Structures are given as C-alpha cells and as structure tokens.
Coordinates of C-alpha atoms in Angstrom, one line a residue:
M1 CA 30.9 -1.2 -8.9
K2 CA 30.5 2.1 -10.2
I3 CA 29.5 4.3 -7.0
S4 CA 32.2 5.4 -4.2
A5 CA 31.4 4.2 -0.6
E6 CA 30.2 8.5 -0.1
Q7 CA 27.8 8.1 -2.5
A8 CA 26.4 5.3 -1.0
V9 CA 26.6 6.2 1.9
H10 CA 25.1 9.5 0.0
K11 CA 22.0 7.5 -1.9
A12 CA 21.4 6.0 1.0
A13 CA 20.3 8.3 3.2
E14 CA 17.8 9.8 0.9
L15 CA 16.8 6.4 0.7
Y16 CA 16.5 6.3 4.8
E17 CA 14.7 9.8 4.5
A18 CA 11.9 8.8 2.0
R19 CA 11.7 6.0 4.3
A20 CA 11.4 8.6 7.3
K21 CA 8.9 11.3 5.5
R22 CA 6.6 8.0 2.7
A23 CA 7.6 10.7 0.2
P24 CA 9.4 8.8 -2.8
V25 CA 12.9 9.5 -4.5
K26 CA 13.5 9.8 -7.8
P27 CA 15.4 5.9 -9.6
F28 CA 18.9 6.7 -8.7
T29 CA 19.2 4.7 -12.2
D30 CA 18.0 8.2 -13.9
E31 CA 20.8 10.2 -13.3
D32 CA 23.5 6.4 -14.1
P33 CA 21.5 3.9 -16.0
A34 CA 24.5 2.5 -16.0
L35 CA 24.5 1.5 -11.9
G36 CA 24.4 -2.5 -11.2
M37 CA 23.9 -5.1 -8.9
E38 CA 26.6 -3.7 -6.9
D39 CA 26.3 -0.9 -6.7
G40 CA 22.7 -1.5 -5.2
Y41 CA 24.1 -3.6 -2.1
A42 CA 26.8 -1.0 -1.9
I43 CA 23.9 1.3 -1.0
Q44 CA 21.4 -1.4 0.7
R45 CA 24.1 -2.1 3.6
E46 CA 24.6 1.5 4.2
L47 CA 20.6 2.0 4.7
T48 CA 20.4 -1.6 6.9
A49 CA 23.2 -0.1 8.9
M50 CA 21.5 3.2 9.6
L51 CA 18.6 1.4 10.2
L52 CA 20.3 -1.4 12.5
A53 CA 21.4 2.2 14.5
D54 CA 17.9 3.9 15.1
G55 CA 17.1 0.0 17.2
D56 CA 16.1 -1.7 14.4
E57 CA 17.3 -6.2 14.1
V58 CA 17.7 -8.1 11.0
I59 CA 16.2 -11.3 12.1
G60 CA 16.1 -12.9 8.1
Y61 CA 16.2 -12.3 4.4
K62 CA 14.2 -11.6 1.8
A63 CA 14.5 -12.9 -2.6
G64 CA 12.9 -11.6 -5.4
L65 CA 12.9 -11.6 -8.5
T66 CA 12.5 -15.5 -8.3
S67 CA 10.4 -16.0 -11.1
A68 CA 12.0 -16.3 -14.7
P69 CA 9.6 -13.7 -16.1
M70 CA 10.9 -11.2 -13.6
Q71 CA 14.6 -11.3 -14.0
S72 CA 13.6 -10.8 -17.6
L73 CA 12.0 -7.7 -17.0
F74 CA 14.7 -6.5 -15.1
G75 CA 17.4 -7.7 -17.3
V76 CA 19.0 -10.0 -14.7
G77 CA 19.8 -13.7 -14.6
T78 CA 19.5 -14.6 -10.1
P79 CA 17.3 -13.4 -7.7
D80 CA 18.1 -9.7 -5.8
Y81 CA 17.5 -9.9 -1.9
G82 CA 17.1 -8.1 1.2
P83 CA 17.1 -7.5 5.0
V84 CA 13.5 -8.6 7.2
L85 CA 13.6 -6.5 10.2
S86 CA 11.5 -6.9 13.1
S87 CA 10.0 -3.0 13.1
T88 CA 8.0 -5.0 9.7
V89 CA 7.0 -7.9 10.4
R90 CA 3.3 -8.5 12.1
D91 CA 0.9 -11.4 12.8
S92 CA -2.0 -12.6 10.6
G93 CA -5.3 -10.5 11.3
A94 CA -2.3 -7.3 11.6
R95 CA -4.4 -3.6 10.6
L96 CA -2.3 -2.0 8.6
S97 CA -3.0 1.4 7.6
P98 CA -2.2 2.6 4.2
D99 CA -0.4 5.5 5.0
T100 CA 2.4 3.8 6.5
F101 CA 3.5 3.1 2.9
I102 CA 3.7 4.9 0.0
A103 CA 2.9 2.3 -2.9
P104 CA 2.0 -0.9 -1.4
R105 CA 1.2 -4.5 -3.0
V106 CA 0.6 -7.8 -1.4
E107 CA 2.2 -11.2 -2.5
A108 CA 1.5 -14.6 -0.7
E109 CA 4.6 -16.5 -0.3
I110 CA 6.8 -20.3 1.5
V111 CA 8.3 -18.3 4.6
F112 CA 11.1 -21.0 6.2
R113 CA 12.7 -21.0 10.2
L114 CA 16.4 -22.0 9.9
A115 CA 16.6 -25.2 12.3
A116 CA 20.1 -24.7 12.0
P117 CA 22.1 -22.0 10.4
L118 CA 23.6 -21.6 7.0
A119 CA 27.3 -20.3 5.4
G120 CA 27.6 -20.3 1.9
P121 CA 29.5 -21.0 -0.6
G122 CA 28.9 -24.1 -1.2
V123 CA 25.5 -24.9 0.1
T124 CA 23.4 -27.8 -1.4
V125 CA 19.4 -27.5 -1.4
E126 CA 19.8 -31.2 0.5
Q127 CA 22.2 -29.2 2.7
A128 CA 19.2 -26.0 2.7
R129 CA 16.8 -28.5 3.5
A130 CA 18.3 -30.5 6.3
A131 CA 18.3 -27.0 8.0
I132 CA 14.5 -25.9 7.8
G133 CA 13.2 -25.7 11.4
E134 CA 9.6 -24.8 11.0
V135 CA 7.3 -23.8 7.3
I136 CA 5.6 -20.2 7.7
A137 CA 2.3 -19.3 5.1
G138 CA 3.3 -15.4 4.3
L139 CA 1.9 -12.3 3.0
E140 CA 5.2 -9.5 2.2
I141 CA 4.0 -5.9 1.2
V142 CA 6.9 -4.7 -1.2
D143 CA 6.8 -1.0 -1.2
S144 CA 8.7 1.1 -3.3
R145 CA 10.4 4.2 -1.9
I146 CA 11.4 5.1 -5.7
E147 CA 8.8 7.4 -7.8
N148 CA 6.5 6.0 -9.0
W149 CA 8.0 2.8 -9.1
R150 CA 10.4 3.3 -11.6
I151 CA 12.7 1.0 -10.5
G152 CA 15.8 -0.3 -12.2
I153 CA 17.7 -3.4 -10.5
A154 CA 19.9 -1.3 -8.1
D155 CA 17.6 1.1 -7.5
T156 CA 15.7 -1.6 -6.4
I157 CA 18.2 -3.9 -4.4
A158 CA 19.1 -0.1 -2.9
D159 CA 15.3 -0.2 -1.1
L160 CA 15.6 -3.1 0.8
A161 CA 14.9 -5.3 -2.9
S162 CA 10.9 -3.3 -2.2
N163 CA 10.5 -4.6 0.8
G164 CA 8.1 -3.0 3.4
A165 CA 6.0 -5.4 5.4
A166 CA 5.4 -8.9 6.4
V167 CA 2.4 -11.1 7.8
L168 CA 2.9 -14.6 9.3
G169 CA 0.7 -17.2 9.7
R170 CA 1.0 -20.2 12.5
S171 CA 4.4 -22.2 12.4
V172 CA 4.1 -25.7 11.0
A173 CA 7.0 -28.6 12.0
F174 CA 8.9 -28.8 8.3
R175 CA 8.9 -32.2 6.6
P176 CA 11.7 -33.4 4.7
D177 CA 9.9 -35.3 3.0
L178 CA 6.9 -32.6 1.6
D179 CA 8.0 -31.9 -1.5
F180 CA 7.5 -27.8 -2.3
R181 CA 7.6 -27.7 -5.6
L182 CA 4.1 -29.0 -5.6
L183 CA 2.3 -26.7 -2.5
G184 CA -0.4 -24.7 -3.6
M185 CA -2.0 -21.4 -3.2
A186 CA -4.9 -19.7 -3.3
F187 CA -5.0 -15.7 -2.9
F188 CA -8.5 -14.0 -2.1
R189 CA -9.2 -10.5 -2.3
N190 CA -12.2 -8.9 0.2
G191 CA -13.5 -12.7 -0.4
E192 CA -12.6 -12.9 -4.0
L193 CA -10.0 -15.4 -5.0
V194 CA -7.5 -13.2 -7.3
A195 CA -4.7 -15.5 -8.6
T196 CA -3.0 -18.9 -7.5
G197 CA 0.7 -20.4 -7.4
A198 CA 2.7 -23.2 -6.1
G199 CA 5.4 -23.7 -4.6
A200 CA 7.5 -23.8 -8.4
A201 CA 7.5 -20.2 -9.1
A202 CA 9.9 -19.3 -6.9
L203 CA 13.0 -20.4 -8.2
G204 CA 11.6 -23.7 -8.4
D205 CA 11.4 -25.3 -5.6
P206 CA 11.4 -22.3 -2.5
V207 CA 14.0 -24.8 -0.9
A208 CA 16.8 -24.0 -3.4
V209 CA 15.7 -20.1 -2.7
V210 CA 17.6 -21.2 0.8
A211 CA 20.4 -22.8 -0.4
W212 CA 20.6 -19.6 -3.0
L213 CA 20.5 -17.2 -0.2
A214 CA 23.0 -19.1 1.8
N215 CA 26.1 -18.9 -1.1
T216 CA 25.2 -15.4 -2.3
L217 CA 26.1 -14.3 1.4
G218 CA 28.8 -15.9 2.1
K219 CA 30.3 -14.6 -1.1
H220 CA 30.5 -11.7 1.8
G221 CA 31.1 -13.1 4.5
V222 CA 27.2 -13.4 5.4
A223 CA 25.2 -16.6 7.8
L224 CA 22.1 -17.6 7.8
D225 CA 21.6 -18.4 11.6
A226 CA 19.0 -20.4 12.9
G227 CA 16.1 -18.2 14.1
Q228 CA 16.2 -16.4 10.5
V229 CA 13.3 -16.2 8.7
I230 CA 13.6 -16.6 4.7
M231 CA 11.0 -14.6 2.7
T232 CA 11.1 -17.4 -0.6
G233 CA 10.1 -14.9 -3.4
A234 CA 6.3 -13.7 -4.4
L235 CA 4.3 -17.4 -6.1
H236 CA 2.4 -14.5 -8.6
A237 CA 2.3 -11.1 -9.6
A238 CA 1.6 -8.0 -6.8
V239 CA -1.9 -7.0 -6.2
P240 CA -2.0 -3.2 -4.8
M241 CA -3.2 -2.4 -1.7
A242 CA -6.0 0.0 -0.5
S243 CA -8.0 0.9 2.4
G244 CA -10.8 -1.1 3.6
D245 CA -8.8 -4.6 1.7
T246 CA -8.8 -7.9 3.4
F247 CA -6.0 -10.2 1.5
T248 CA -5.9 -13.7 2.5
A249 CA -3.5 -16.7 1.6
E250 CA -4.4 -19.9 1.7
F251 CA -1.7 -22.9 1.5
D252 CA -1.9 -26.6 1.2
R253 CA -0.9 -28.0 5.0
L254 CA -0.3 -24.6 5.7
G255 CA -3.1 -22.7 6.9
A256 CA -4.2 -19.2 6.0
V257 CA -2.2 -15.7 6.4
T258 CA -4.8 -12.6 6.7
L259 CA -4.2 -9.2 6.9
H260 CA -6.3 -5.8 6.9
V261 CA -5.7 -3.0 5.2
D262 CA -7.5 0.3 7.9
D263 CA -6.2 2.2 10.0
P264 CA -5.1 -0.2 13.1
A265 CA -6.8 -1.2 16.3
P266 CA -5.3 -0.6 19.3
S267 CA -5.1 -4.9 19.9
S268 CA -2.4 -6.7 19.9
S269 CA -2.8 -8.0 16.3
G270 CA -1.7 -4.7 15.3
R271 CA 1.5 -4.8 16.9
P272 CA 4.5 -6.0 15.2
A273 CA 5.0 -9.9 16.3
T274 CA 6.9 -10.5 19.7
V275 CA 10.6 -11.5 18.3
R276 CA 12.5 -13.3 20.6
D277 CA 15.9 -15.5 19.7
G278 CA 14.8 -15.0 16.1
R279 CA 11.4 -16.3 16.4
T280 CA 8.0 -14.2 15.7

C-alpha cells in the first residue's frame, strides 16, 4: 500500500463531500497512477466509517469486476467489492430521480440473502451454497463520484466499488438443486430488450462470488452475517440511466424487478426498503 492513513482519510473526505454535493472529483490515480487495490480499500474503509457515523448501516456487500473482460480492462485478476448501505436500497417499483446521482448506469444481477454466517478464508463454493437462504432479482445503479468515469482500480474501489443504489425484487427461497450458472435474464429499457445474460457471467457462478467475498473479507477479519445481501455482479454491460426511463429485468425462476427513473412520487415505493435484522 502506497498511501498513509492520513492520506486515506483525506481522500475519503473528498469522496464524502462529492457524494453530498453530487459533484465529482478528479481521479486519485491522475495524481498517483501507482495507487492499487489495497490503497483503494484503505480509502473505502475510511469513507464507510464516515457514512456509518452519519447513521447509515452496512446490510451486505456488492461484488464488481466479476467478468473476465472487466478484469482485463482494469488490469486485475480478481473482482472487487464494496458495502451495500441501507440508505441506498429500494423495493421493486421504486421511482428514483436522476438528480440523486452524478452519472448513473443500471445493471441487472442475481442477489443472495444469507441464512447463515460465512467466515473465511477457506470457504468453499459448497459451503457458500449451504449458507444462502434466499435469492432476489436485483438492479444495481452504479454511479461514480470520479469525474467522467475516468476510474482506475484504486478509484472505483475507494468509491465504494462505484455503488449508487440497489432495487430488489421479491425474495425467493433458495433451491440447492438450481444451477445458478444457467439462470437466464432479459433486461428491458422502456419495453425494449437491450441486454440478456445468465448467472455464469458472474465469476462463472454467482455462488462462487459469495465464497470469494467471504474469503476476501476473512483475510481482514470480517465475516459475512446471516441476513446480509450479496450482490453478485452484473450479467451484462451497464446501461445509462436518464429521466423518464423504466428498467425491468426479468429473471428465470426469480420473477421481475422494475425501476422508474423520475422525480420520486410521495409513495412507499420511493422510500428505502425497510431493513430489520438485515432483511429488506
């Protein structure tokens, strides 16, 4: 790691202000191209602490860069991760204003909710599968507090892995016999099919993402808790989001999840999903 603890706090404060003002900052890697993943995580930890001090709560984690092309683009050989904050989670049918974000894009992905804790390292895919209790059709709004999405690996990790918000469909009981690699998805914008995907796009198997995350966090003494949600990574290329858009992802066996992009209506669908004991 190149940066000092003091530098990590300073850069986290820049991102904290960027989130609050919805005004992007220049890439940290412009000033120091040698910044790497561990530097990004050091900043991420400080930023997360600032947000938790404001009263937010970590209710799970998201994985990013779960496809080989995306890893190649960033010059890494592993996914990255960031926390999922309770303030960013919405129910299917939510209405979100684009003014809430800076440069938002939408991705569809498979989301798991754990029924049992997982503590790495050493967690196998079979153990991860046994710990999953529910499966959810999900949409992630990825957003960047880094100017013009000019992100290096340290930049995106520092920025909570470019997480903006999540929209979750109904929970479906986990079926141990279901091969999530083959679970298909069709993604629509304003009724037009714009992408398709399958679970295998996420690290070859979305359950493997859960095992990877448990093992990666375990190296830092962090365990996954029962009730936490795990967003396993995009099944297609992210699609830009604009006012007036409606996005729907239809998943085999999981049903559909929908997001309306507009000024939020004064209804329950536009409020954060209720979180109790780690559940939405």
